[in-house]
Amino acid sequence: MLNLFGVDLLLSLPLAVPALTAACYALPGRRPVTGWAGMLSPAAILTSATTLAATVPGHGPVRAWGHLLRADALAVWMLLVVGAIATLAVAAGPAYLAGERDAGTVGDIAARRYCLLVHAFLTAMALAVLAENLGVLWVAVEATTVVTAFLVGHRRTRASVEAAWKYVVICSVGIALAFLGTVLLYYAARQAGLSEAAALDWPTLAARAHQLDPDTTRLGFGLIVLGFGAKAGLVPLHAWLPDAHSQAPAPVSALMSGVLLSVSFTAVLRYKVIADAALGTGFARLLLTGTSLLTLALAAGLLLAQRDYKRMLAYSSMEHMSLIALGAAVGSPLAIAAVLLHIAGHGLAKTVAFCSAGQILQLRRTTRIGRLRGLLGQAPTLGAAFGLAVVALLGLPPFSLFASEVGIARAGFAAGLGVPISAALFLVLAAFAALVLRSTRMLLGPPPTVPTGTGAVSPPVRIGATAAAPLLLGLLACAALGITTGPLTDLLHTAATVIGGH
Amino acid sequence: MGTGLYTQLLDLACGVFLIAAVLVLWYRELSAIVRVFAMQGVALGVIGLLLGLHEQRWGLVGIAVGVSVLRAGVLPYLMRRSLTAAGQTRETQPLVNVAASLLTAAALTLLAYAAAQPLVQLAPSPATRALPVGLAVVLIGFFALVTRRRAISQIVGFLLLDNGITASAFLATSGVPLIVELGVAFDLLLAVLVLQLLTLRMRTAFGDTDLDDLRELHD
């Protein structure tokens, strides 16, 4: 059993280390940026998460700093996801920065700013996951918008300024609506007799949610789904996502897609517990099913017409987020376990996909699918990593997205949601076809010839071990999760009961 | 302060708050829009102040003062500065003309009143009866955001929406807890600074801040 001081330290670690790392990058000085020092913060997040994963399922939630931080099984699971993806994305950072430096697009100052913002982003994500107070959760999610805006717009081209503008405006509006929803729930909670301190405290609110006024809660939860849904890439405020994901540096796209979307969606999961208790499960189910099917239809349609591989990956993120929303709509413990597994698997696979797409971009200088041929021939390791990541995203075994998609479908049929689940499977099939067609086009075919015109095939390009290691590690982790959840099984089931325990 | 006077003053402040939002749709001069926005910030501060004095909650009085400084002082100052930097003074033809905008504002206000009925009935008091005003400003701000084409008037639209939310928070619950309020203010300030910087970059990249130029990215 952890003593009190140990808990304080353990829960502060994932916040303090990234914050301090960010502060170090902010210090003035002319030292060259060493990317590997940045590995400290993902290591801190993972250390804290694994220690908590060993204790929380047995001993129940732990608290630190009064009512500020709290780790229940859901928070620990998300912390593990944040830590794992951060490890891959931060490890991919030095190779990315070296590539940009060679191309002359990133100087010393820009590299420092990049590192600073990435670590500030990790701090905000860890806070969002560990916050007990729903207001603090909101502040942390909103902070990510501000932090990542400069990462999206870092290249200062017309396209990236446009993407950053859309990103800040749409996400700020969305998150402002989520704040209005939070205020309405706070109002309902105060009228139900909760004290000022307890009215936004998640465990208290969840325990007394049945006393909340249904009309106010309904309006509040609708705004919450709209608002946090905007940051999770769900319809109708999704328009920022393909632009921002295609313009951001590859490791940042990976973090946004793997961590930011799913952490925002966990906020919806937390509010869903309250809404279910106050309104019955019907309202949240209707709202989430509708949103997820609309998002899925849009993503599948745009995937079919896609000609840019980074945008293709962005729409695939929307596809997976809508599956996650559909699983949440089903809401049984089995469905929530599948949702959480899907969050982890999608995060890992998408990180590998985006990081390898970033290297493909540095290799070929184009994001058009039509101009890429024979990647496997030209750069075998890179092509294989990208191809395997797409295979994982398609939901094929042994990768964990297979297990979680089957889990969501099974839970959906068991809960009597056969029609929406069938519709979703049909749309997923369309997305599957689009992804297969586009990526085989990129990977197969003859490798490009040497531009001298002799027709000779250029020798295969090797990517260095530092660039290849994160890709390989991500694929391995995703496959391992698909075969067994091993020591994490308890944690996953406890987390599923926290949200789906009705 | 007597209850009658308090109710009258509160209603007056809420009226000014709503009218300021409508005036933003009316004006075409960008500097006038910023002035009206500052006036709305003052009205918002007064709403908080009245509630704080009435309920004798001195923390709320402090928050109200902070809110006015931020929304009637700092934010308009930042926007005026970026107006001078961008060198533009007029909104180009908005997507919806002024007369239609005003009619829409009226319709949105009615909608807000209808939607807020359950909220008012939950705890009827002079403050919650004014709650629809906050929601109306949220809707009007959203409308301004989607129909205006200058970067600066889009920012004003976003800030109107945010003012509406703050007013709703004041009127429904006498404000959210201090830590959340501080977080909100800090995030808002940063978001505006980010947008201001992006406006400048946009000017460097496009030579203009007309958002119609933003059409590089599409499917």
CSV table of N, CA, C and O in Angstrom, one decimal, chain B residues 11-53:
chain,number,residue,atom,x,y,z
B,11,ASP,N,-31.6,44.2,-14.6
B,11,ASP,CA,-32.2,44.1,-15.9
B,11,ASP,C,-31.6,45.1,-16.9
B,11,ASP,O,-31.5,44.8,-18.1
B,12,LEU,N,-31.3,46.3,-16.4
B,12,LEU,CA,-30.7,47.3,-17.2
B,12,LEU,C,-29.4,46.8,-17.8
B,12,LEU,O,-29.1,46.9,-19.0
B,13,ALA,N,-28.6,46.3,-16.9
B,13,ALA,CA,-27.2,45.8,-17.3
B,13,ALA,C,-27.4,44.7,-18.3
B,13,ALA,O,-26.6,44.6,-19.3
B,14,CYS,N,-28.3,43.8,-18.1
B,14,CYS,CA,-28.5,42.7,-19.1
B,14,CYS,C,-29.0,43.2,-20.4
B,14,CYS,O,-28.6,42.7,-21.5
B,15,GLY,N,-29.9,44.3,-20.3
B,15,GLY,CA,-30.3,44.9,-21.6
B,15,GLY,C,-29.2,45.5,-22.4
B,15,GLY,O,-29.0,45.2,-23.6
B,16,VAL,N,-28.3,46.2,-21.7
B,16,VAL,CA,-27.1,46.8,-22.4
B,16,VAL,C,-26.3,45.7,-23.0
B,16,VAL,O,-25.8,45.8,-24.1
B,17,PHE,N,-26.1,44.6,-22.2
B,17,PHE,CA,-25.3,43.5,-22.6
B,17,PHE,C,-25.8,42.9,-23.9
B,17,PHE,O,-25.1,42.6,-24.9
B,18,LEU,N,-27.2,42.7,-24.0
B,18,LEU,CA,-27.8,42.1,-25.2
B,18,LEU,C,-27.7,43.1,-26.4
B,18,LEU,O,-27.4,42.7,-27.5
B,19,ILE,N,-28.0,44.4,-26.1
B,19,ILE,CA,-28.0,45.4,-27.2
B,19,ILE,C,-26.6,45.5,-27.8
B,19,ILE,O,-26.4,45.6,-29.0
B,20,ALA,N,-25.5,45.4,-26.9
B,20,ALA,CA,-24.2,45.5,-27.4
B,20,ALA,C,-23.9,44.4,-28.5
B,20,ALA,O,-23.3,44.6,-29.5
B,21,ALA,N,-24.5,43.2,-28.2
B,21,ALA,CA,-24.3,42.1,-29.1
B,21,ALA,C,-25.0,42.4,-30.4
B,21,ALA,O,-24.4,42.1,-31.5
B,22,VAL,N,-26.2,42.9,-30.4
B,22,VAL,CA,-26.9,43.3,-31.6
B,22,VAL,C,-26.1,44.3,-32.4
B,22,VAL,O,-26.1,44.3,-33.6
B,23,LEU,N,-25.6,45.3,-31.7
B,23,LEU,CA,-24.9,46.4,-32.3
B,23,LEU,C,-23.6,45.9,-33.1
B,23,LEU,O,-23.3,46.5,-34.1
B,24,VAL,N,-23.0,44.8,-32.6
B,24,VAL,CA,-21.9,44.3,-33.3
B,24,VAL,C,-22.3,43.8,-34.7
B,24,VAL,O,-21.6,44.0,-35.7
B,25,LEU,N,-23.5,43.3,-34.8
B,25,LEU,CA,-24.0,42.9,-36.1
B,25,LEU,C,-24.4,44.1,-37.0
B,25,LEU,O,-24.3,44.1,-38.2
B,26,TRP,N,-24.7,45.2,-36.3
B,26,TRP,CA,-25.1,46.4,-37.0
B,26,TRP,C,-24.0,47.2,-37.7
B,26,TRP,O,-24.0,47.6,-38.8
B,27,TYR,N,-22.9,47.3,-36.9
B,27,TYR,CA,-21.8,48.2,-37.4
B,27,TYR,C,-20.9,47.5,-38.4
B,27,TYR,O,-20.8,46.3,-38.4
B,28,ARG,N,-20.4,48.3,-39.3
B,28,ARG,CA,-19.4,47.8,-40.3
B,28,ARG,C,-18.0,48.3,-40.0
B,28,ARG,O,-17.1,47.6,-40.5
B,29,GLU,N,-17.9,49.4,-39.3
B,29,GLU,CA,-16.5,49.9,-38.9
B,29,GLU,C,-15.9,48.9,-37.9
B,29,GLU,O,-16.6,48.7,-36.9
B,30,LEU,N,-14.7,48.4,-38.2
B,30,LEU,CA,-14.2,47.5,-37.2
B,30,LEU,C,-13.9,48.1,-35.9
B,30,LEU,O,-14.0,47.5,-34.8
B,31,SER,N,-13.4,49.4,-35.9
B,31,SER,CA,-13.1,50.0,-34.7
B,31,SER,C,-14.3,50.3,-33.8
B,31,SER,O,-14.3,50.1,-32.6
B,32,ALA,N,-15.5,50.5,-34.5
B,32,ALA,CA,-16.7,50.7,-33.7
B,32,ALA,C,-17.1,49.4,-33.1
B,32,ALA,O,-17.6,49.3,-32.0
B,33,ILE,N,-16.9,48.3,-33.8
B,33,ILE,CA,-17.2,47.0,-33.3
B,33,ILE,C,-16.4,46.7,-32.0
B,33,ILE,O,-16.9,46.2,-31.0
B,34,VAL,N,-15.1,47.1,-32.1
B,34,VAL,CA,-14.3,46.8,-30.9
B,34,VAL,C,-14.8,47.7,-29.7
B,34,VAL,O,-14.8,47.2,-28.6
B,35,ARG,N,-15.2,48.9,-30.0
B,35,ARG,CA,-15.7,49.8,-28.9
B,35,ARG,C,-17.0,49.2,-28.3
B,35,ARG,O,-17.1,49.2,-27.1
B,36,VAL,N,-17.9,48.7,-29.2
B,36,VAL,CA,-19.1,48.1,-28.6
B,36,VAL,C,-18.8,46.9,-27.8
B,36,VAL,O,-19.4,46.7,-26.7
B,37,PHE,N,-17.8,46.1,-28.2
B,37,PHE,CA,-17.4,45.0,-27.5
B,37,PHE,C,-16.9,45.4,-26.1
B,37,PHE,O,-17.2,44.7,-25.1
B,38,ALA,N,-16.1,46.5,-26.0
B,38,ALA,CA,-15.6,46.9,-24.7
B,38,ALA,C,-16.8,47.3,-23.8
B,38,ALA,O,-16.8,47.0,-22.6
B,39,MET,N,-17.8,48.0,-24.5
B,39,MET,CA,-19.0,48.4,-23.7
B,39,MET,C,-19.7,47.1,-23.1
B,39,MET,O,-20.1,47.1,-22.0
B,40,GLN,N,-19.7,46.1,-23.9
B,40,GLN,CA,-20.4,44.8,-23.4
B,40,GLN,C,-19.6,44.3,-22.2
B,40,GLN,O,-20.2,43.8,-21.3
B,41,GLY,N,-18.2,44.4,-22.3
B,41,GLY,CA,-17.4,44.0,-21.2
B,41,GLY,C,-17.8,44.7,-19.9
B,41,GLY,O,-17.8,44.1,-18.8
B,42,VAL,N,-18.0,46.0,-20.0
B,42,VAL,CA,-18.4,46.8,-18.9
B,42,VAL,C,-19.7,46.3,-18.3
B,42,VAL,O,-19.9,46.0,-17.1
B,43,ALA,N,-20.7,46.1,-19.2
B,43,ALA,CA,-22.0,45.6,-18.8
B,43,ALA,C,-21.9,44.2,-18.1
B,43,ALA,O,-22.5,44.0,-17.0
B,44,LEU,N,-21.0,43.4,-18.6
B,44,LEU,CA,-20.8,42.1,-18.0
B,44,LEU,C,-20.2,42.2,-16.6
B,44,LEU,O,-20.6,41.5,-15.6
B,45,GLY,N,-19.2,43.2,-16.4
B,45,GLY,CA,-18.7,43.4,-15.1
B,45,GLY,C,-19.7,43.9,-14.1
B,45,GLY,O,-19.8,43.5,-13.0
B,46,VAL,N,-20.6,44.8,-14.6
B,46,VAL,CA,-21.7,45.3,-13.8
B,46,VAL,C,-22.6,44.2,-13.3
B,46,VAL,O,-23.0,44.2,-12.1
B,47,ILE,N,-23.0,43.3,-14.2
B,47,ILE,CA,-23.8,42.2,-13.8
B,47,ILE,C,-23.2,41.4,-12.7
B,47,ILE,O,-23.9,41.1,-11.7
B,48,GLY,N,-21.9,41.1,-12.8
B,48,GLY,CA,-21.2,40.3,-11.8
B,48,GLY,C,-21.2,41.1,-10.5
B,48,GLY,O,-21.4,40.6,-9.4
B,49,LEU,N,-20.9,42.4,-10.6
B,49,LEU,CA,-20.8,43.3,-9.4
B,49,LEU,C,-22.2,43.4,-8.7
B,49,LEU,O,-22.2,43.2,-7.4
B,50,LEU,N,-23.3,43.5,-9.4
B,50,LEU,CA,-24.6,43.6,-8.8
B,50,LEU,C,-24.9,42.3,-8.1
B,50,LEU,O,-25.4,42.4,-6.9
B,51,LEU,N,-24.6,41.2,-8.7
B,51,LEU,CA,-24.9,39.9,-8.1
B,51,LEU,C,-24.1,39.8,-6.8
B,51,LEU,O,-24.6,39.3,-5.8
B,52,GLY,N,-22.8,40.1,-6.9
B,52,GLY,CA,-21.9,40.0,-5.7
B,52,GLY,C,-22.4,40.9,-4.6
B,52,GLY,O,-22.4,40.4,-3.4
B,53,LEU,N,-22.8,42.1,-4.9
B,53,LEU,CA,-23.2,43.1,-3.8
B,53,LEU,C,-24.5,42.5,-3.2
B,53,LEU,O,-24.7,42.5,-2.0
